[in-house]
Tab-separated table of N, CA and C in Angstrom:
chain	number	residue	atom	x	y	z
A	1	UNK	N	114.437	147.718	89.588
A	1	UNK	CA	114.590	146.680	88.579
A	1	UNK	C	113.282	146.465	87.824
A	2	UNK	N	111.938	146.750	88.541
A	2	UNK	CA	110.476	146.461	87.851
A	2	UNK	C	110.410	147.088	86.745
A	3	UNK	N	111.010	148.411	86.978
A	3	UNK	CA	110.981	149.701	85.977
A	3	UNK	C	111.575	149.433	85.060
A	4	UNK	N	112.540	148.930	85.205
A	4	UNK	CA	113.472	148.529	84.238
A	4	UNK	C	112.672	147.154	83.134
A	5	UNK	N	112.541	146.137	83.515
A	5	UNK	CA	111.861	145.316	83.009
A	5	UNK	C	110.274	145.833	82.138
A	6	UNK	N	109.858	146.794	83.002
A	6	UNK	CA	108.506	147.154	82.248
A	6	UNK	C	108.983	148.177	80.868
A	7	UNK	N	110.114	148.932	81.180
A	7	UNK	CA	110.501	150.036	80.415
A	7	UNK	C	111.024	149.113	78.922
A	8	UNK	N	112.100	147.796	79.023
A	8	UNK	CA	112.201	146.887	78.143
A	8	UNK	C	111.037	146.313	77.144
A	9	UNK	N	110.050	145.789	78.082
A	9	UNK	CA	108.905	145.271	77.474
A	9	UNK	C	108.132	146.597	76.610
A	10	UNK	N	108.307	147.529	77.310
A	10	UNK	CA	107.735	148.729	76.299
A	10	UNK	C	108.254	148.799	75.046
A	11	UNK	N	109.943	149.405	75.195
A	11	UNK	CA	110.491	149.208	73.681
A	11	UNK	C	110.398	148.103	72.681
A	12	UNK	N	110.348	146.477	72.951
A	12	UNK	CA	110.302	145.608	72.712
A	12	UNK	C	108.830	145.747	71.979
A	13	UNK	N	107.926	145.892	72.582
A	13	UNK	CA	106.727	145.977	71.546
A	13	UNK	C	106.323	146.600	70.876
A	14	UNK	N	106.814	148.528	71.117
A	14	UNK	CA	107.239	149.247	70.530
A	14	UNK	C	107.366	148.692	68.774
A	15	UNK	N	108.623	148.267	69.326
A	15	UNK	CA	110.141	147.555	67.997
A	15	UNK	C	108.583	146.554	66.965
A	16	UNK	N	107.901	145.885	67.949
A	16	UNK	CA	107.423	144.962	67.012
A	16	UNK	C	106.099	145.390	66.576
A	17	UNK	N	105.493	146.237	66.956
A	17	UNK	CA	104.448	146.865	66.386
A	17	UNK	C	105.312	147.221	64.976
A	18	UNK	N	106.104	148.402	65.436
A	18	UNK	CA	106.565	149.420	63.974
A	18	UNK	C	106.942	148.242	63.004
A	19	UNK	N	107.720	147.034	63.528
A	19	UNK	CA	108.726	146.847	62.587
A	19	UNK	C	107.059	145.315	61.973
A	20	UNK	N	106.064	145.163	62.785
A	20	UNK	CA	105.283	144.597	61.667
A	20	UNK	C	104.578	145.308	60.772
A	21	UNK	N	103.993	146.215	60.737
A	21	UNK	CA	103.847	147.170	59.442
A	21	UNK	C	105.018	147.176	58.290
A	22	UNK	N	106.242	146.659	58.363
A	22	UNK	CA	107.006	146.563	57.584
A	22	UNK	C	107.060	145.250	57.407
A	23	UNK	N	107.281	144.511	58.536
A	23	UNK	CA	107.489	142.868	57.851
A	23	UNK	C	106.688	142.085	58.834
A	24	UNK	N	106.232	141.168	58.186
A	24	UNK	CA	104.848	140.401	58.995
A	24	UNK	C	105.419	139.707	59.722
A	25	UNK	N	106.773	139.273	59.769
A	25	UNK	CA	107.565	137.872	60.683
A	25	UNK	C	108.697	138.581	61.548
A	26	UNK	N	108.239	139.131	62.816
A	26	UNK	CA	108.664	139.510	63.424
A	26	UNK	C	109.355	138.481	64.755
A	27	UNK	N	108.630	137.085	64.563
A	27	UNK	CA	108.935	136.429	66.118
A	27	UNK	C	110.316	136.222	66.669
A	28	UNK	N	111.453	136.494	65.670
A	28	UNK	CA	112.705	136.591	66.424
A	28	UNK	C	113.093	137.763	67.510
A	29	UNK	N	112.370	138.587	67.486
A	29	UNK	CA	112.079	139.767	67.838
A	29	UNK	C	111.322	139.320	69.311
A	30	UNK	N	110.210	138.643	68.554
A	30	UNK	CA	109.195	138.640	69.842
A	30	UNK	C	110.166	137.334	71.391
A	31	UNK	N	110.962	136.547	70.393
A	31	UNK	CA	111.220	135.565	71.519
A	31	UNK	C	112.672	135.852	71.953
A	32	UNK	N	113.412	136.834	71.758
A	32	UNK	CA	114.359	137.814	72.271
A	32	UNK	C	113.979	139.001	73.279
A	33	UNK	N	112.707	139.024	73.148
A	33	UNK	CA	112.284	140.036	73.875
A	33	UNK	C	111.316	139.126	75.234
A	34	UNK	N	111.004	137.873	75.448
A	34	UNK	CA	110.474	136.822	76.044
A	34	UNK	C	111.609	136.065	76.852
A	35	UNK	N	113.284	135.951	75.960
A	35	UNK	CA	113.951	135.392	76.556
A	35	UNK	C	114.833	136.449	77.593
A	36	UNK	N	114.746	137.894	77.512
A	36	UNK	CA	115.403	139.040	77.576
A	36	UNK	C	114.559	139.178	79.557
A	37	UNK	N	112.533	139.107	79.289
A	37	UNK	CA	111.936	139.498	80.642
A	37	UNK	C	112.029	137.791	81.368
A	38	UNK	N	112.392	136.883	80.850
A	38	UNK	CA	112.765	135.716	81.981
A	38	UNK	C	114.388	135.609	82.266
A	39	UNK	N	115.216	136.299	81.886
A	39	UNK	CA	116.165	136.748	82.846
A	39	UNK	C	116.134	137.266	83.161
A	40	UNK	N	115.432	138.787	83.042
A	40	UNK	CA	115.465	139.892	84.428
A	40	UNK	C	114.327	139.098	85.368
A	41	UNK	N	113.200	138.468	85.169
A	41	UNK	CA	112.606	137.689	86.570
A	41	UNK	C	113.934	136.411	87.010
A	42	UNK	N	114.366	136.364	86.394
A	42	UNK	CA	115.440	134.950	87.242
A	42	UNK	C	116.827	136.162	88.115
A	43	UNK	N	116.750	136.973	88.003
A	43	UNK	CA	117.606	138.164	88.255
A	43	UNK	C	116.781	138.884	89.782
A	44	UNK	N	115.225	139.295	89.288
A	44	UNK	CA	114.647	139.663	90.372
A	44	UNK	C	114.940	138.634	91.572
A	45	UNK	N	114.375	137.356	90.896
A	45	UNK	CA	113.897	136.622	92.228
A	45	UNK	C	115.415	135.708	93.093
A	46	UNK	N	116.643	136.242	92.890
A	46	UNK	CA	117.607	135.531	93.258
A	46	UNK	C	117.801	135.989	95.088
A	47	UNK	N	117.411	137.165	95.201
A	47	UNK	CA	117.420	137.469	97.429
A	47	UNK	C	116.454	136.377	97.234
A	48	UNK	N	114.945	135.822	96.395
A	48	UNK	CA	113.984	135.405	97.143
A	48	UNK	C	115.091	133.568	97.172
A	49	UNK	N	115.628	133.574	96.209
A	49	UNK	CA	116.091	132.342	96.469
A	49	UNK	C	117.279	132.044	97.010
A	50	UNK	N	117.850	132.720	97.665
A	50	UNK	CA	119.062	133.258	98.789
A	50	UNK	C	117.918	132.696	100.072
A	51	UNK	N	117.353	133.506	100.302
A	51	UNK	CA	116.423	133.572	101.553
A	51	UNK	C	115.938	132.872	102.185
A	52	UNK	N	114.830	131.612	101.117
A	52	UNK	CA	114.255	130.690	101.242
A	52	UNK	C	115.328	129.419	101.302
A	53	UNK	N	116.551	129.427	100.677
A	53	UNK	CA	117.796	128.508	100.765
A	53	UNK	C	118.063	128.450	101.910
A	54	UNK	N	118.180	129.799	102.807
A	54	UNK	CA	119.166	130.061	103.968
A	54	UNK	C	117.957	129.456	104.862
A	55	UNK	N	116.898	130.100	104.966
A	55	UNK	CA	115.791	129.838	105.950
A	55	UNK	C	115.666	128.360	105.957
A	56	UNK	N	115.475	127.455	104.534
A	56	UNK	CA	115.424	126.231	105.142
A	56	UNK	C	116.678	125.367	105.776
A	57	UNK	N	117.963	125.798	105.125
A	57	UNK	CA	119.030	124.886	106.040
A	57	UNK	C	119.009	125.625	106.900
A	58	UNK	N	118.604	126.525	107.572
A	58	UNK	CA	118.519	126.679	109.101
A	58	UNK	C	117.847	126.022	109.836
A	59	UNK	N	116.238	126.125	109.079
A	59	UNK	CA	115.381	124.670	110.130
A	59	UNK	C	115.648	123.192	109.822
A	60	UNK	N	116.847	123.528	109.046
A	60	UNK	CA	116.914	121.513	108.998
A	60	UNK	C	116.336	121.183	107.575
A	61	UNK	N	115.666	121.834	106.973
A	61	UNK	CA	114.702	121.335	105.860
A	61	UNK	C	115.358	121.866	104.388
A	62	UNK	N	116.925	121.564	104.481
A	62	UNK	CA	117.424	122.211	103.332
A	62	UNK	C	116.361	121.111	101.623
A	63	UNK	N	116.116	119.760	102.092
A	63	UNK	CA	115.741	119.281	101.010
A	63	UNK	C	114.545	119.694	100.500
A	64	UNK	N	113.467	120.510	101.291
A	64	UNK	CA	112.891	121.031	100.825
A	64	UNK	C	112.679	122.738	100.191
A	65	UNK	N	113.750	122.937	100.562
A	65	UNK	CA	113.931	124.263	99.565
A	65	UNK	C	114.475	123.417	97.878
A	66	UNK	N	115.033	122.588	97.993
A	66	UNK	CA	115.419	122.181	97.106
A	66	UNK	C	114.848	121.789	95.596
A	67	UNK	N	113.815	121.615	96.434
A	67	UNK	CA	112.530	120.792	96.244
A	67	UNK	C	111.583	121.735	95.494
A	68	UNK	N	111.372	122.908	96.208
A	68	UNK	CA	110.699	124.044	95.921
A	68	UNK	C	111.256	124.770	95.057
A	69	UNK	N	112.533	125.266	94.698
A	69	UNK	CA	113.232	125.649	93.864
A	69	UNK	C	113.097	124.849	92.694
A	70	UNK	N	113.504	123.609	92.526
A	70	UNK	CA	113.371	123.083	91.511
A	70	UNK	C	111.817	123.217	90.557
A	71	UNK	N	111.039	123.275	91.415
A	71	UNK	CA	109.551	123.079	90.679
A	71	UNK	C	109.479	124.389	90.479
A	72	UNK	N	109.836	125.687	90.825
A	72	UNK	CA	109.349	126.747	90.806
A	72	UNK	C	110.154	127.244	89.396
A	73	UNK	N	111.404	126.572	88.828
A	73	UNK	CA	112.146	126.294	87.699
A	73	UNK	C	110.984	125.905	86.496
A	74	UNK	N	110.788	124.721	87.222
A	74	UNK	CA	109.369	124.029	86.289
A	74	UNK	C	108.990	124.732	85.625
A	75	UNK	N	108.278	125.037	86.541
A	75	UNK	CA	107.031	125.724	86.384
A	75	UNK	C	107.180	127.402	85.051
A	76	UNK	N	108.004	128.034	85.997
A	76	UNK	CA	108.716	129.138	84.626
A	76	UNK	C	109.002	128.510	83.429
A	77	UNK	N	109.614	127.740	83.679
A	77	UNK	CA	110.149	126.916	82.394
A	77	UNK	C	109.085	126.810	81.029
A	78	UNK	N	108.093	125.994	81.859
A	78	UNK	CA	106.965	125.829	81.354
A	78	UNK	C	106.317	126.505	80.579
A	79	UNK	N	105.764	127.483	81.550
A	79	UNK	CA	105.323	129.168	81.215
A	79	UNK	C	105.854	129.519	79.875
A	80	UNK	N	107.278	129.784	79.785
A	80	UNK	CA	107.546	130.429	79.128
A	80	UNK	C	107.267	129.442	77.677
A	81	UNK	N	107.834	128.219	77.418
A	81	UNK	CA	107.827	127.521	76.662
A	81	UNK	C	106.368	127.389	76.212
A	82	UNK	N	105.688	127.259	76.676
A	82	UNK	CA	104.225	127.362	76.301
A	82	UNK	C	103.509	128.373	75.626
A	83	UNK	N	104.149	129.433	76.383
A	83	UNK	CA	103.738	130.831	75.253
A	83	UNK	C	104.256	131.284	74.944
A	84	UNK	N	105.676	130.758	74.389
A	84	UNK	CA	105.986	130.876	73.172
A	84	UNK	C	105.543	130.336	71.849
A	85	UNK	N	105.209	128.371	72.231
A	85	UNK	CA	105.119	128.091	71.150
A	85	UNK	C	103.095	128.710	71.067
A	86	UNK	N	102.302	129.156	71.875
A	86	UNK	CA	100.803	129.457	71.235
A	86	UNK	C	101.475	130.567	70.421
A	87	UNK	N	102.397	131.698	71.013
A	87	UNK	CA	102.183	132.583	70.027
A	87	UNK	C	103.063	132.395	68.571
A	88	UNK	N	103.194	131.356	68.560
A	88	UNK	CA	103.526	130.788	67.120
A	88	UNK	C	102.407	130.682	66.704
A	89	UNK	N	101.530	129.870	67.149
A	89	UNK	CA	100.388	129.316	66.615
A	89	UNK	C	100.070	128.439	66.605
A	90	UNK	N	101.070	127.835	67.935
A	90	UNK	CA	100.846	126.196	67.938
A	90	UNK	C	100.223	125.786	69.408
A	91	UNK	N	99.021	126.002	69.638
A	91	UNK	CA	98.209	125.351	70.534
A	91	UNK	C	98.323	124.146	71.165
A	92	UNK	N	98.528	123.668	70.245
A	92	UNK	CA	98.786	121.660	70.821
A	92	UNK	C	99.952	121.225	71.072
A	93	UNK	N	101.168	122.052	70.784
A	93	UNK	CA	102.360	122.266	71.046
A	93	UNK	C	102.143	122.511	72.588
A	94	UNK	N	101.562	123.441	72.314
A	94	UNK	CA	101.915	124.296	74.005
A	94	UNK	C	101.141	123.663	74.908
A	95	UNK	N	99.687	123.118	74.723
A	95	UNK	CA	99.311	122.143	75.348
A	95	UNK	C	100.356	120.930	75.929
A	96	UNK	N	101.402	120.464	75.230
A	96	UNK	CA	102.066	119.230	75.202
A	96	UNK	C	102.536	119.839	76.023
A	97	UNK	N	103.696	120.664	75.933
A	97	UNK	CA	104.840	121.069	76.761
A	97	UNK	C	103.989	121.558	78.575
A	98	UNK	N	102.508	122.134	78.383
A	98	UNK	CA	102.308	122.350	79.482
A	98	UNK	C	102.045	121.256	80.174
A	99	UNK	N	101.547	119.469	79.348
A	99	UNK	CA	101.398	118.266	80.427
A	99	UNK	C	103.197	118.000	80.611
A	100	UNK	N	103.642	118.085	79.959
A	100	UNK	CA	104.969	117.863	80.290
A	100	UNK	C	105.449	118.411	81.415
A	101	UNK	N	105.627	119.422	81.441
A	101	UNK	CA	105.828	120.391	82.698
A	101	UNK	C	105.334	119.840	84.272
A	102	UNK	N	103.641	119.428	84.229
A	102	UNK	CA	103.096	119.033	85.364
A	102	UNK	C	103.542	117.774	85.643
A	103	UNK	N	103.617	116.800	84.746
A	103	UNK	CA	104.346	115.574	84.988
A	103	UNK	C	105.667	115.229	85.663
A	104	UNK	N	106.356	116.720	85.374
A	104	UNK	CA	107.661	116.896	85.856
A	104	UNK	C	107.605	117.404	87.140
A	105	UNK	N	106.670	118.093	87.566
A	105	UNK	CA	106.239	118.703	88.999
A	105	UNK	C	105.985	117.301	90.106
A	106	UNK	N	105.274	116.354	89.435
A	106	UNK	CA	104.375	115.509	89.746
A	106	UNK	C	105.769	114.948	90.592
A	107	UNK	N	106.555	113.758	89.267
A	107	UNK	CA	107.941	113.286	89.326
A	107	UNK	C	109.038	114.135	90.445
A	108	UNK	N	109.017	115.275	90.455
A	108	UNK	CA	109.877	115.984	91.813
A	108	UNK	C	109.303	115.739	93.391
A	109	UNK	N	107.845	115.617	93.196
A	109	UNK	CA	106.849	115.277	94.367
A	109	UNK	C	106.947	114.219	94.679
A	110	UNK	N	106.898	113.081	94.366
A	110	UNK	CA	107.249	112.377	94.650
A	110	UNK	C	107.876	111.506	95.992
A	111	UNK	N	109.438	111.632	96.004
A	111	UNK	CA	109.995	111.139	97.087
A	111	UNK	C	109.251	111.930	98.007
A	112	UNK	N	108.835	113.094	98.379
A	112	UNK	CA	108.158	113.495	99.453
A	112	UNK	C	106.946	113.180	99.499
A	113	UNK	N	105.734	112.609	98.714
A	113	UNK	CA	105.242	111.746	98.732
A	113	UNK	C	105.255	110.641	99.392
A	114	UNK	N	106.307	109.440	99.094
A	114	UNK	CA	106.338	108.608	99.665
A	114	UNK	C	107.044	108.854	101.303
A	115	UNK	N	107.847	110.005	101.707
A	115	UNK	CA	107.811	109.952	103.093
A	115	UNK	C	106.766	110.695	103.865
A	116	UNK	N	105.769	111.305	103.340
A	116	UNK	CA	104.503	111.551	103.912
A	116	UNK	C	103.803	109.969	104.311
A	117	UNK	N	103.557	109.170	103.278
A	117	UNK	CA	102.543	108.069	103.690
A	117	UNK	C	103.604	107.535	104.732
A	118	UNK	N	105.146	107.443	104.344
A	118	UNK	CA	105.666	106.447	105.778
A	118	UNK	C	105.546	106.680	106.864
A	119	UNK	N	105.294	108.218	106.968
A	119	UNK	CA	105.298	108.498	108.463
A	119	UNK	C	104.135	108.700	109.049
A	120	UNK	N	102.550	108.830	107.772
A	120	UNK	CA	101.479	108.504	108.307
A	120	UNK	C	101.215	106.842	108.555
A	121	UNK	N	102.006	106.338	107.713
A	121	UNK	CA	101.750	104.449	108.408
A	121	UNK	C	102.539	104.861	109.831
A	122	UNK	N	103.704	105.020	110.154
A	122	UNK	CA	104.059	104.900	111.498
A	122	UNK	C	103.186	105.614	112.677
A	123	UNK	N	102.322	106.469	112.101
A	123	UNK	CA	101.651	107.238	113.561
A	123	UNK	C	100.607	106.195	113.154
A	124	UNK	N	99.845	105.653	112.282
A	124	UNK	CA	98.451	105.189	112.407
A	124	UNK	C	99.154	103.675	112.915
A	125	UNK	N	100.551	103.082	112.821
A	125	UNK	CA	100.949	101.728	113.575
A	125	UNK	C	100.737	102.055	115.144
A	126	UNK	N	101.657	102.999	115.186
A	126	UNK	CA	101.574	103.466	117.109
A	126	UNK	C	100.199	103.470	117.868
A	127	UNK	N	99.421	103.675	116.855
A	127	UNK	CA	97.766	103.590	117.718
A	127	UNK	C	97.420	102.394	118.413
């Protein structure tokens, strides 16, 4: 499947080299070919998220696969949205969308957050 994905990204830039010598506004091109390698990675990584699903409702800890999945969404999400809009040319765009992103990481952290401190108040009560 790597091969495959690298062999895509080849033609894809290929396509946009040749075809900017002909026309300077190629980015439909470029973000078809951006939206094309984040489904073959959401394609790669589906055993890893089979795996890590199964492994945690086995130890009990299905909410934290949940948990982990979701941010690891984020986070791509992010990624991608971000460089897309620099290679527009919009820096402060992509700046935005990347505090956005962490804020949203932050916001998923959270409830596990607050049951970390409860259960460090209950061991530091038991003392």
């Amino acid at each position: 499947m790597l091969f495959k994905v690298f062999g895509g990204a080849l033609l894809c830039v290929t396509a946009i080299v040749l075809l900017k010598g002909i026309k300077s506004d190629v980015w439909p091109l470029q973000w078809t070919g951006s939206l094309v390698m984040f489904t073959a990675a959401m394609l790669m990584l589906q055993p890893v998220v089979t795996y890590l699903t199964d492994l945690c409702n086995q130890s009990g800890m299905g909410d934290m696969a949940s948990l982990l999945l979701r941010g690891l969404g984020v986070a791509m999400l992010t990624q991608l949205s971000s460089d897309l809009c620099r290679q527009c040319g919009e820096n402060t765009l992509a700046g935005g969308v990347e505090l956005a992103g962490k804020a949203e990481l932050l916001l998923l952290c959270l409830p596990q957050l607050r049951a970390l401190i409860e259960m460090a108040g209950g061991l530091l009560s038991d003392l």
